[in-house]
Amino acid sequence: MRFAVIGSNFIVDWFVAAAKTCEGLTLHTAYSRTFEQAALNAQKWGFYTACHDLDTLAHDPDIDAVYIASPNACHFDQVKRMLLSGKHVLCEKPFVPSAAEFETLLTLAQSRNLLLLEAMRPAHLPGISAIKACIPLLGTLRYAEFPYAQYSSRYQKFRQGIVENAFDPTFAGGALMDIGIYCIHWMAMLFGKPDSIRSAAAFLDYSIDLNGMALCEYGSMQAVARYSKAHYSDSPAVIEGENGHLTLSPFPIPQEMKLHIREKDPVAFPLATGQKDMRYEIQRFMEMAANPSSAADYQAVTLQTLRITDAIRAQNDIDFKKKKRNETQTSFNGSGLLNSRTPR
């Protein structure tokens, strides 16, 4: 399969390293907005050619599939162009900012028998089946928590007055979409649609969320997603039931699962994640391209994840169209952060 790549950031470095371990994959074209950058990328990564025009890329008959790792706000237009030109698409998380946009693109892909797949690394790890098999051993589930806190170097720059794409609201980033999306995806992947959602967030003085949490109710179980770009934590994910609990660490790409059954010694299970773990999603993508309908279960989780993030955004007024929040409706705490909002 001949791939083009849209994007220039570190995640593309990871993709390329993983792609080079996959049989039957050719790194064909590196795309960037300027030919100079595209040429540098092609040389750096060992691509066959470079391109700086999206229409030329979309209509290139020598390209079968496109991996998109551009800013979140660019995904919808770029994915649509590639689909209209007959390309399969593997797109970085979040696939698009909203569930409605994803549904539009999915309908288009299905009408053309093309594959859409989110490059969500946890969904394709080899240990997922083992994790799912252990959950019933816990008995009636009561609580789950999915924590991901990663101090962002871009936040440090923001505190120095340098605003990069990650903290520009119009690029559809922020803690929820860049970090929290992993927590929400795990929740949707394991438990599906919640009965209710309550959430809170804290903001920078630009209208972008810096940290937040969501409490999702699943019958008698509460599941919590908490995420931050302003501090670091190595807390494992935990799933707790009446018979015991399960921990996954490190989260969100676990290397080990530990099963604690009540009145028994805990048992640790390595999850065989290994290095260059993006290869699992790439290999699955290549397999599914022959039968795009086989991706339905993964697409359903992506859609459910975006429906949950839509609800969290609505509850906390996370607006990707406004450059700054309405200062008449918010108050500053003197540290560059807005005071936390409570759920509506």
mmCIF file of C-alpha atoms in Angstrom:
data_model
loop_
_atom_site.group_PDB
_atom_site.id
_atom_site.type_symbol
_atom_site.label_atom_id
_atom_site.label_comp_id
_atom_site.label_asym_id
_atom_site.label_seq_id
_atom_site.Cartn_x
_atom_site.Cartn_y
_atom_site.Cartn_z
ATOM 1 C CA MET A 1 0.000 0.000 0.000
ATOM 2 C CA ARG A 2 1.406 3.377 -1.048
ATOM 3 C CA PHE A 3 1.035 6.051 1.645
ATOM 4 C CA ALA A 4 1.132 9.810 1.644
ATOM 5 C CA VAL A 5 1.611 11.657 4.924
ATOM 6 C CA ILE A 6 0.152 15.050 5.816
ATOM 7 C CA GLY A 7 1.925 16.659 8.756
ATOM 8 C CA SER A 8 5.352 17.533 10.087
ATOM 9 C CA ASN A 9 5.247 17.071 13.853
ATOM 10 C CA PHE A 10 6.755 14.463 16.165
ATOM 11 C CA ILE A 11 3.854 12.028 15.781
ATOM 12 C CA VAL A 12 4.808 11.645 12.110
ATOM 13 C CA ASP A 13 8.297 10.614 13.233
ATOM 14 C CA TRP A 14 6.638 7.838 15.247
ATOM 15 C CA PHE A 15 4.383 6.867 12.356
ATOM 16 C CA VAL A 16 7.269 6.635 9.902
ATOM 17 C CA ALA A 17 9.392 4.555 12.275
ATOM 18 C CA ALA A 18 6.480 2.150 12.792
ATOM 19 C CA ALA A 19 5.535 2.084 9.096
ATOM 20 C CA LYS A 20 9.014 0.937 8.155
ATOM 21 C CA THR A 21 8.381 -2.267 10.135
ATOM 22 C CA CYS A 22 5.208 -3.093 8.157
ATOM 23 C CA GLU A 23 5.473 -5.341 5.120
ATOM 24 C CA GLY A 24 3.746 -4.198 1.963
ATOM 25 C CA LEU A 25 3.843 -0.481 2.856
ATOM 26 C CA THR A 26 5.556 2.164 0.746
ATOM 27 C CA LEU A 27 6.215 5.669 2.074
ATOM 28 C CA HIS A 28 5.435 7.487 -1.140
ATOM 29 C CA THR A 29 4.722 11.217 -0.633
ATOM 30 C CA ALA A 30 5.429 13.715 2.146
ATOM 31 C CA TYR A 31 3.049 16.689 2.168
ATOM 32 C CA SER A 32 3.541 20.061 3.828
ATOM 33 C CA ARG A 33 2.179 23.554 3.081
ATOM 34 C CA THR A 34 5.454 24.684 1.540
ATOM 35 C CA PHE A 35 7.513 22.711 -0.931
ATOM 36 C CA GLU A 36 10.670 23.471 1.051
ATOM 37 C CA GLN A 37 9.271 21.813 4.173
ATOM 38 C CA ALA A 38 7.765 18.948 2.172
ATOM 39 C CA ALA A 39 11.125 18.298 0.517
ATOM 40 C CA LEU A 40 12.914 18.371 3.869
ATOM 41 C CA ASN A 41 10.383 15.905 5.284
ATOM 42 C CA ALA A 42 10.698 13.578 2.309
ATOM 43 C CA GLN A 43 14.464 13.531 2.647
ATOM 44 C CA LYS A 44 14.359 13.123 6.427
ATOM 45 C CA TRP A 45 11.891 10.228 6.358
ATOM 46 C CA GLY A 46 12.962 8.544 3.132
ATOM 47 C CA PHE A 47 9.830 9.200 1.046
ATOM 48 C CA TYR A 48 9.758 8.771 -2.689
ATOM 49 C CA THR A 49 8.560 12.317 -3.400
ATOM 50 C CA ALA A 50 7.282 15.573 -1.853
ATOM 51 C CA CYS A 51 4.173 17.694 -2.428
ATOM 52 C CA HIS A 52 2.797 21.015 -1.192
ATOM 53 C CA ASP A 53 -0.551 21.143 -3.040
ATOM 54 C CA LEU A 54 -3.470 19.219 -1.536
ATOM 55 C CA ASP A 55 -5.346 18.823 -4.817
ATOM 56 C CA THR A 56 -2.270 17.405 -6.516
ATOM 57 C CA LEU A 57 -1.822 15.001 -3.615
ATOM 58 C CA ALA A 58 -5.481 13.958 -3.650
ATOM 59 C CA HIS A 59 -5.487 13.190 -7.373
ATOM 60 C CA ASP A 60 -2.159 11.350 -7.489
ATOM 61 C CA PRO A 61 -2.979 7.865 -8.862
ATOM 62 C CA ASP A 62 0.169 6.449 -7.255
ATOM 63 C CA ILE A 63 -1.181 7.004 -3.725
ATOM 64 C CA ASP A 64 -3.556 4.471 -2.150
ATOM 65 C CA ALA A 65 -3.921 5.869 1.355
ATOM 66 C CA VAL A 66 -3.205 9.008 3.359
ATOM 67 C CA TYR A 67 -2.131 9.355 6.985
ATOM 68 C CA ILE A 68 -3.230 12.744 8.343
ATOM 69 C CA ALA A 69 -1.425 14.278 11.325
ATOM 70 C CA SER A 70 -2.146 17.967 10.788
ATOM 71 C CA PRO A 71 -3.727 20.291 13.418
ATOM 72 C CA ASN A 72 -7.142 19.045 14.543
ATOM 73 C CA ALA A 73 -9.026 21.879 12.854
ATOM 74 C CA CYS A 74 -7.638 20.860 9.452
ATOM 75 C CA HIS A 75 -8.765 17.229 9.595
ATOM 76 C CA PHE A 76 -12.302 17.543 8.221
ATOM 77 C CA ASP A 77 -11.374 19.375 5.021
ATOM 78 C CA GLN A 78 -8.301 17.251 4.351
ATOM 79 C CA VAL A 79 -10.090 13.949 4.984
ATOM 80 C CA LYS A 80 -12.985 15.001 2.750
ATOM 81 C CA ARG A 81 -10.634 15.922 -0.109
ATOM 82 C CA MET A 82 -8.871 12.590 0.108
ATOM 83 C CA LEU A 83 -12.132 10.629 0.164
ATOM 84 C CA LEU A 84 -13.532 12.506 -2.821
ATOM 85 C CA SER A 85 -10.413 11.462 -4.721
ATOM 86 C CA GLY A 86 -10.681 7.810 -3.767
ATOM 87 C CA LYS A 87 -8.075 7.550 -1.009
ATOM 88 C CA HIS A 88 -8.351 5.492 2.169
ATOM 89 C CA VAL A 89 -7.692 7.642 5.260
ATOM 90 C CA LEU A 90 -5.950 6.973 8.563
ATOM 91 C CA CYS A 91 -6.354 10.144 10.642
ATOM 92 C CA GLU A 92 -4.836 11.114 13.961
ATOM 93 C CA LYS A 93 -6.958 11.549 17.061
ATOM 94 C CA PRO A 94 -9.259 13.320 17.439
ATOM 95 C CA PHE A 95 -10.451 12.328 13.971
ATOM 96 C CA VAL A 96 -12.464 15.559 13.766
ATOM 97 C CA PRO A 97 -13.648 17.984 16.461
ATOM 98 C CA SER A 98 -17.291 16.832 16.503
ATOM 99 C CA ALA A 99 -19.477 13.759 16.084
ATOM 100 C CA ALA A 100 -21.515 15.441 13.330
ATOM 101 C CA GLU A 101 -18.388 15.994 11.235
ATOM 102 C CA PHE A 102 -17.338 12.375 11.691
ATOM 103 C CA GLU A 103 -20.777 11.119 10.649
ATOM 104 C CA THR A 104 -20.599 13.241 7.498
ATOM 105 C CA LEU A 105 -17.203 11.833 6.556
ATOM 106 C CA LEU A 106 -18.209 8.278 7.423
ATOM 107 C CA THR A 107 -21.258 8.495 5.148
ATOM 108 C CA LEU A 108 -19.047 9.766 2.337
ATOM 109 C CA ALA A 109 -16.488 6.992 2.875
ATOM 110 C CA GLN A 110 -19.152 4.293 2.927
ATOM 111 C CA SER A 111 -20.706 5.593 -0.286
ATOM 112 C CA ARG A 112 -17.334 5.161 -1.990
ATOM 113 C CA ASN A 113 -16.280 1.905 -0.274
ATOM 114 C CA LEU A 114 -13.306 3.635 1.338
ATOM 115 C CA LEU A 115 -11.771 3.083 4.748
ATOM 116 C CA LEU A 116 -11.814 5.666 7.524
ATOM 117 C CA LEU A 117 -9.884 4.739 10.655
ATOM 118 C CA GLU A 118 -8.804 6.833 13.606
ATOM 119 C CA ALA A 119 -5.143 6.505 14.522
ATOM 120 C CA MET A 120 -6.018 5.824 18.150
ATOM 121 C CA ARG A 121 -3.125 3.710 19.392
ATOM 122 C CA PRO A 122 -4.840 2.082 22.415
ATOM 123 C CA ALA A 123 -7.646 0.654 20.258
ATOM 124 C CA HIS A 124 -5.237 -1.569 18.345
ATOM 125 C CA LEU A 125 -2.836 -2.770 21.031
ATOM 126 C CA PRO A 126 -2.405 -6.562 21.238
ATOM 127 C CA GLY A 127 -3.360 -6.562 24.924
ATOM 128 C CA ILE A 128 -6.863 -5.156 24.454
ATOM 129 C CA SER A 129 -8.479 -8.582 24.145
ATOM 130 C CA ALA A 130 -6.815 -9.733 27.397
ATOM 131 C CA ILE A 131 -8.067 -6.645 29.218
ATOM 132 C CA LYS A 132 -11.614 -7.178 27.987
ATOM 133 C CA ALA A 133 -11.456 -10.847 29.002
ATOM 134 C CA CYS A 134 -10.470 -9.964 32.576
ATOM 135 C CA ILE A 135 -13.192 -7.383 33.211
ATOM 136 C CA PRO A 136 -16.001 -9.969 33.797
ATOM 137 C CA LEU A 137 -13.854 -11.527 36.553
ATOM 138 C CA LEU A 138 -14.346 -8.355 38.593
ATOM 139 C CA GLY A 139 -18.050 -9.042 39.117
ATOM 140 C CA THR A 140 -20.534 -6.175 39.176
ATOM 141 C CA LEU A 141 -18.598 -3.061 38.175
ATOM 142 C CA ARG A 142 -18.761 -0.072 40.511
ATOM 143 C CA TYR A 143 -16.034 2.366 39.524
ATOM 144 C CA ALA A 144 -13.455 3.072 36.814
ATOM 145 C CA GLU A 145 -10.913 5.848 36.433
ATOM 146 C CA PHE A 146 -8.852 6.839 33.412
ATOM 147 C CA PRO A 147 -6.225 9.482 34.325
ATOM 148 C CA TYR A 148 -3.820 11.141 31.909
ATOM 149 C CA ALA A 149 -1.763 14.170 32.930
ATOM 150 C CA GLN A 150 1.164 15.286 30.833
ATOM 151 C CA TYR A 151 2.934 18.600 31.401
ATOM 152 C CA SER A 152 3.074 20.284 28.011
ATOM 153 C CA SER A 153 6.202 22.043 26.821
ATOM 154 C CA ARG A 154 3.841 24.299 24.887
ATOM 155 C CA TYR A 155 2.221 25.311 28.169
ATOM 156 C CA GLN A 156 5.600 26.422 29.443
ATOM 157 C CA LYS A 157 5.966 28.567 26.304
ATOM 158 C CA PHE A 158 2.448 29.935 26.801
ATOM 159 C CA ARG A 159 3.420 31.102 30.285
ATOM 160 C CA GLN A 160 6.270 32.978 28.596
ATOM 161 C CA GLY A 161 3.853 34.681 26.188
ATOM 162 C CA ILE A 162 4.386 32.368 23.201
ATOM 163 C CA VAL A 163 1.069 30.963 21.932
ATOM 164 C CA GLU A 164 1.510 27.874 19.715
ATOM 165 C CA ASN A 165 -1.162 25.917 17.858
ATOM 166 C CA ALA A 166 -1.830 23.613 20.812
ATOM 167 C CA PHE A 167 -3.159 26.565 22.826
ATOM 168 C CA ASP A 168 -4.889 28.436 20.011
ATOM 169 C CA PRO A 169 -8.622 27.651 20.292
ATOM 170 C CA THR A 170 -9.184 27.943 16.545
ATOM 171 C CA PHE A 171 -6.969 24.878 15.993
ATOM 172 C CA ALA A 172 -9.444 22.732 17.998
ATOM 173 C CA GLY A 173 -6.904 21.575 20.548
ATOM 174 C CA GLY A 174 -6.838 21.888 24.316
ATOM 175 C CA ALA A 175 -6.646 19.353 27.123
ATOM 176 C CA LEU A 176 -9.877 17.530 26.274
ATOM 177 C CA MET A 177 -9.138 16.965 22.588
ATOM 178 C CA ASP A 178 -5.372 16.437 22.857
ATOM 179 C CA ILE A 179 -5.087 14.493 26.140
ATOM 180 C CA GLY A 180 -8.550 13.716 27.451
ATOM 181 C CA ILE A 181 -9.545 12.078 24.172
ATOM 182 C CA TYR A 182 -7.487 9.038 25.223
ATOM 183 C CA CYS A 183 -9.355 8.766 28.531
ATOM 184 C CA ILE A 184 -12.749 9.144 26.865
ATOM 185 C CA HIS A 185 -11.862 6.660 24.119
ATOM 186 C CA TRP A 186 -10.886 3.998 26.662
ATOM 187 C CA MET A 187 -14.169 4.580 28.458
ATOM 188 C CA ALA A 188 -16.225 4.336 25.262
ATOM 189 C CA MET A 189 -14.234 1.313 24.042
ATOM 190 C CA LEU A 190 -14.804 -0.684 27.236
ATOM 191 C CA PHE A 191 -18.230 0.523 28.390
ATOM 192 C CA GLY A 192 -19.993 2.175 25.450
ATOM 193 C CA LYS A 193 -22.568 4.932 25.786
ATOM 194 C CA PRO A 194 -22.953 6.453 29.264
ATOM 195 C CA ASP A 195 -26.339 7.142 30.825
ATOM 196 C CA SER A 196 -25.282 10.637 31.873
ATOM 197 C CA ILE A 197 -22.257 12.947 31.752
ATOM 198 C CA ARG A 198 -21.136 15.637 34.193
ATOM 199 C CA SER A 199 -17.922 17.557 33.678
ATOM 200 C CA ALA A 200 -15.772 20.518 34.664
ATOM 201 C CA ALA A 201 -12.785 22.338 33.166
ATOM 202 C CA ALA A 202 -10.212 25.041 33.878
ATOM 203 C CA PHE A 203 -9.126 27.441 31.167
ATOM 204 C CA LEU A 204 -6.252 29.550 29.981
ATOM 205 C CA ASP A 205 -6.986 33.197 29.312
ATOM 206 C CA TYR A 206 -7.401 32.140 25.713
ATOM 207 C CA SER A 207 -10.577 30.080 25.310
ATOM 208 C CA ILE A 208 -8.851 26.737 25.579
ATOM 209 C CA ASP A 209 -9.138 24.183 28.358
ATOM 210 C CA LEU A 210 -5.988 23.305 30.277
ATOM 211 C CA ASN A 211 -7.323 20.521 32.478
ATOM 212 C CA GLY A 212 -10.641 18.892 33.226
ATOM 213 C CA MET A 213 -12.634 15.871 34.261
ATOM 214 C CA ALA A 214 -15.787 14.025 33.317
ATOM 215 C CA LEU A 215 -17.971 11.740 35.410
ATOM 216 C CA CYS A 216 -19.929 9.288 33.285
ATOM 217 C CA GLU A 217 -22.571 7.049 34.805
ATOM 218 C CA TYR A 218 -23.161 3.515 33.553
ATOM 219 C CA GLY A 219 -26.014 2.152 35.618
ATOM 220 C CA SER A 220 -24.528 1.312 39.022
ATOM 221 C CA MET A 221 -20.983 2.209 37.910
ATOM 222 C CA GLN A 222 -19.311 5.598 37.775
ATOM 223 C CA ALA A 223 -16.430 6.120 35.337
ATOM 224 C CA VAL A 224 -14.139 9.133 35.664
ATOM 225 C CA ALA A 225 -11.884 10.629 33.017
ATOM 226 C CA ARG A 226 -9.408 13.216 34.267
ATOM 227 C CA TYR A 227 -6.799 14.922 32.158
ATOM 228 C CA SER A 228 -4.352 17.806 32.221
ATOM 229 C CA LYS A 229 -1.708 19.559 30.162
ATOM 230 C CA ALA A 230 -0.460 21.499 33.204
ATOM 231 C CA HIS A 231 1.007 18.767 35.383
ATOM 232 C CA TYR A 232 2.397 15.236 35.226
ATOM 233 C CA SER A 233 1.047 12.082 36.820
ATOM 234 C CA ASP A 234 1.836 8.386 36.406
ATOM 235 C CA SER A 235 -1.396 7.135 37.993
ATOM 236 C CA PRO A 236 -2.628 3.868 36.465
ATOM 237 C CA ALA A 237 -6.099 3.378 35.094
ATOM 238 C CA VAL A 238 -8.298 1.306 37.379
ATOM 239 C CA ILE A 239 -11.486 -0.705 36.922
ATOM 240 C CA GLU A 240 -13.149 -1.819 40.129
ATOM 241 C CA GLY A 241 -15.856 -4.406 40.758
ATOM 242 C CA GLU A 242 -17.362 -6.231 43.696
ATOM 243 C CA ASN A 243 -14.969 -9.181 43.240
ATOM 244 C CA GLY A 244 -11.769 -7.215 42.714
ATOM 245 C CA HIS A 245 -10.050 -4.587 40.596
ATOM 246 C CA LEU A 246 -7.820 -4.234 37.557
ATOM 247 C CA THR A 247 -5.009 -1.726 37.032
ATOM 248 C CA LEU A 248 -3.456 -0.696 33.713
ATOM 249 C CA SER A 249 -0.087 1.019 33.646
ATOM 250 C CA PRO A 250 1.342 3.161 32.350
ATOM 251 C CA PHE A 251 -1.777 4.819 31.017
ATOM 252 C CA PRO A 252 -2.913 5.384 28.259
ATOM 253 C CA ILE A 253 -0.563 2.898 26.528
ATOM 254 C CA PRO A 254 -0.309 0.162 29.177
ATOM 255 C CA GLN A 255 2.590 -2.255 29.303
ATOM 256 C CA GLU A 256 1.164 -4.241 32.203
ATOM 257 C CA MET A 257 -2.210 -5.292 33.566
ATOM 258 C CA LYS A 258 -2.517 -6.332 37.198
ATOM 259 C CA LEU A 259 -5.540 -8.327 38.365
ATOM 260 C CA HIS A 260 -6.470 -8.130 42.045
ATOM 261 C CA ILE A 261 -9.211 -10.603 42.961
ATOM 262 C CA ARG A 262 -10.543 -10.316 46.498
ATOM 263 C CA GLU A 263 -8.735 -12.598 48.986
ATOM 264 C CA LYS A 264 -6.222 -13.720 46.360
ATOM 265 C CA ASP A 265 -2.714 -12.599 45.518
ATOM 266 C CA PRO A 266 -2.550 -10.094 42.647
ATOM 267 C CA VAL A 267 -1.456 -11.426 39.269
ATOM 268 C CA ALA A 268 0.492 -9.286 36.777
ATOM 269 C CA PHE A 269 0.122 -9.783 33.032
ATOM 270 C CA PRO A 270 2.542 -8.200 30.542
ATOM 271 C CA LEU A 271 0.606 -6.764 27.600
ATOM 272 C CA ALA A 272 3.309 -7.192 24.925
ATOM 273 C CA THR A 273 2.919 -3.626 23.725
ATOM 274 C CA GLY A 274 6.536 -3.292 22.658
ATOM 275 C CA GLN A 275 8.218 -0.427 20.867
ATOM 276 C CA LYS A 276 6.904 1.379 17.790
ATOM 277 C CA ASP A 277 3.366 0.502 18.886
ATOM 278 C CA MET A 278 1.820 2.516 16.046
ATOM 279 C CA ARG A 279 2.552 -0.466 13.833
ATOM 280 C CA TYR A 280 -0.538 -2.227 15.189
ATOM 281 C CA GLU A 281 -2.918 0.441 13.918
ATOM 282 C CA ILE A 282 -1.064 0.637 10.596
ATOM 283 C CA GLN A 283 -1.225 -3.117 10.061
ATOM 284 C CA ARG A 284 -4.914 -3.216 10.955
ATOM 285 C CA PHE A 285 -5.595 -0.330 8.603
ATOM 286 C CA MET A 286 -3.899 -2.143 5.737
ATOM 287 C CA GLU A 287 -5.899 -5.298 6.451
ATOM 288 C CA MET A 288 -9.214 -3.428 6.672
ATOM 289 C CA ALA A 289 -8.667 -1.491 3.448
ATOM 290 C CA ALA A 290 -9.573 -4.646 1.517
ATOM 291 C CA ASN A 291 -12.959 -4.665 3.278
ATOM 292 C CA PRO A 292 -13.757 -1.194 4.678
ATOM 293 C CA SER A 293 -16.952 -2.367 6.365
ATOM 294 C CA SER A 294 -14.793 -4.444 8.736
ATOM 295 C CA ALA A 295 -13.887 -1.196 10.528
ATOM 296 C CA ALA A 296 -17.463 -0.644 11.755
ATOM 297 C CA ASP A 297 -16.760 -1.511 15.405
ATOM 298 C CA TYR A 298 -13.794 0.867 15.578
ATOM 299 C CA GLN A 299 -15.746 3.624 13.854
ATOM 300 C CA ALA A 300 -18.593 3.175 16.346
ATOM 301 C CA VAL A 301 -16.177 3.773 19.248
ATOM 302 C CA THR A 302 -14.758 6.871 17.544
ATOM 303 C CA LEU A 303 -18.284 8.210 17.076
ATOM 304 C CA GLN A 304 -19.266 7.488 20.690
ATOM 305 C CA THR A 305 -16.072 9.136 21.926
ATOM 306 C CA LEU A 306 -16.859 12.289 19.958
ATOM 307 C CA ARG A 307 -20.427 12.352 21.254
ATOM 308 C CA ILE A 308 -19.050 12.346 24.794
ATOM 309 C CA THR A 309 -16.517 15.090 24.026
ATOM 310 C CA ASP A 310 -19.319 17.091 22.346
ATOM 311 C CA ALA A 311 -21.263 16.934 25.617
ATOM 312 C CA ILE A 312 -18.234 17.956 27.678
ATOM 313 C CA ARG A 313 -17.527 20.878 25.364
ATOM 314 C CA ALA A 314 -21.141 22.041 25.558
ATOM 315 C CA GLN A 315 -21.204 21.844 29.356
ATOM 316 C CA ASN A 316 -17.994 23.867 29.679
ATOM 317 C CA ASP A 317 -18.309 26.271 26.755
ATOM 318 C CA ILE A 318 -15.196 24.986 24.987
ATOM 319 C CA ASP A 319 -15.535 26.997 21.806
ATOM 320 C CA PHE A 320 -13.189 26.471 18.844
ATOM 321 C CA LYS A 321 -14.474 29.538 16.990
ATOM 322 C CA LYS A 322 -13.647 32.189 19.567
ATOM 323 C CA LYS A 323 -10.081 33.439 19.846
ATOM 324 C CA LYS A 324 -10.739 34.564 23.413
ATOM 325 C CA ARG A 325 -13.423 33.825 25.948
ATOM 326 C CA ASN A 326 -16.056 36.438 26.783
ATOM 327 C CA GLU A 327 -14.357 38.182 29.683
ATOM 328 C CA THR A 328 -17.672 39.503 31.009
ATOM 329 C CA GLN A 329 -18.687 35.938 31.807
ATOM 330 C CA THR A 330 -15.443 34.713 33.347
ATOM 331 C CA SER A 331 -12.944 35.773 35.997
ATOM 332 C CA PHE A 332 -9.190 35.468 36.191
ATOM 333 C CA ASN A 333 -7.387 34.053 39.201
ATOM 334 C CA GLY A 334 -4.154 35.971 38.582
ATOM 335 C CA SER A 335 -2.073 33.049 37.327
ATOM 336 C CA GLY A 336 -3.036 33.114 33.655
ATOM 337 C CA LEU A 337 -5.844 30.630 34.306
ATOM 338 C CA LEU A 338 -9.544 31.185 34.433
ATOM 339 C CA ASN A 339 -11.409 29.946 37.452
ATOM 340 C CA SER A 340 -12.826 26.459 37.017
ATOM 341 C CA ARG A 341 -16.316 26.193 35.629
ATOM 342 C CA THR A 342 -18.854 23.887 37.221
ATOM 343 C CA PRO A 343 -21.196 21.683 35.183
ATOM 344 C CA ARG A 344 -24.332 23.276 33.815
#
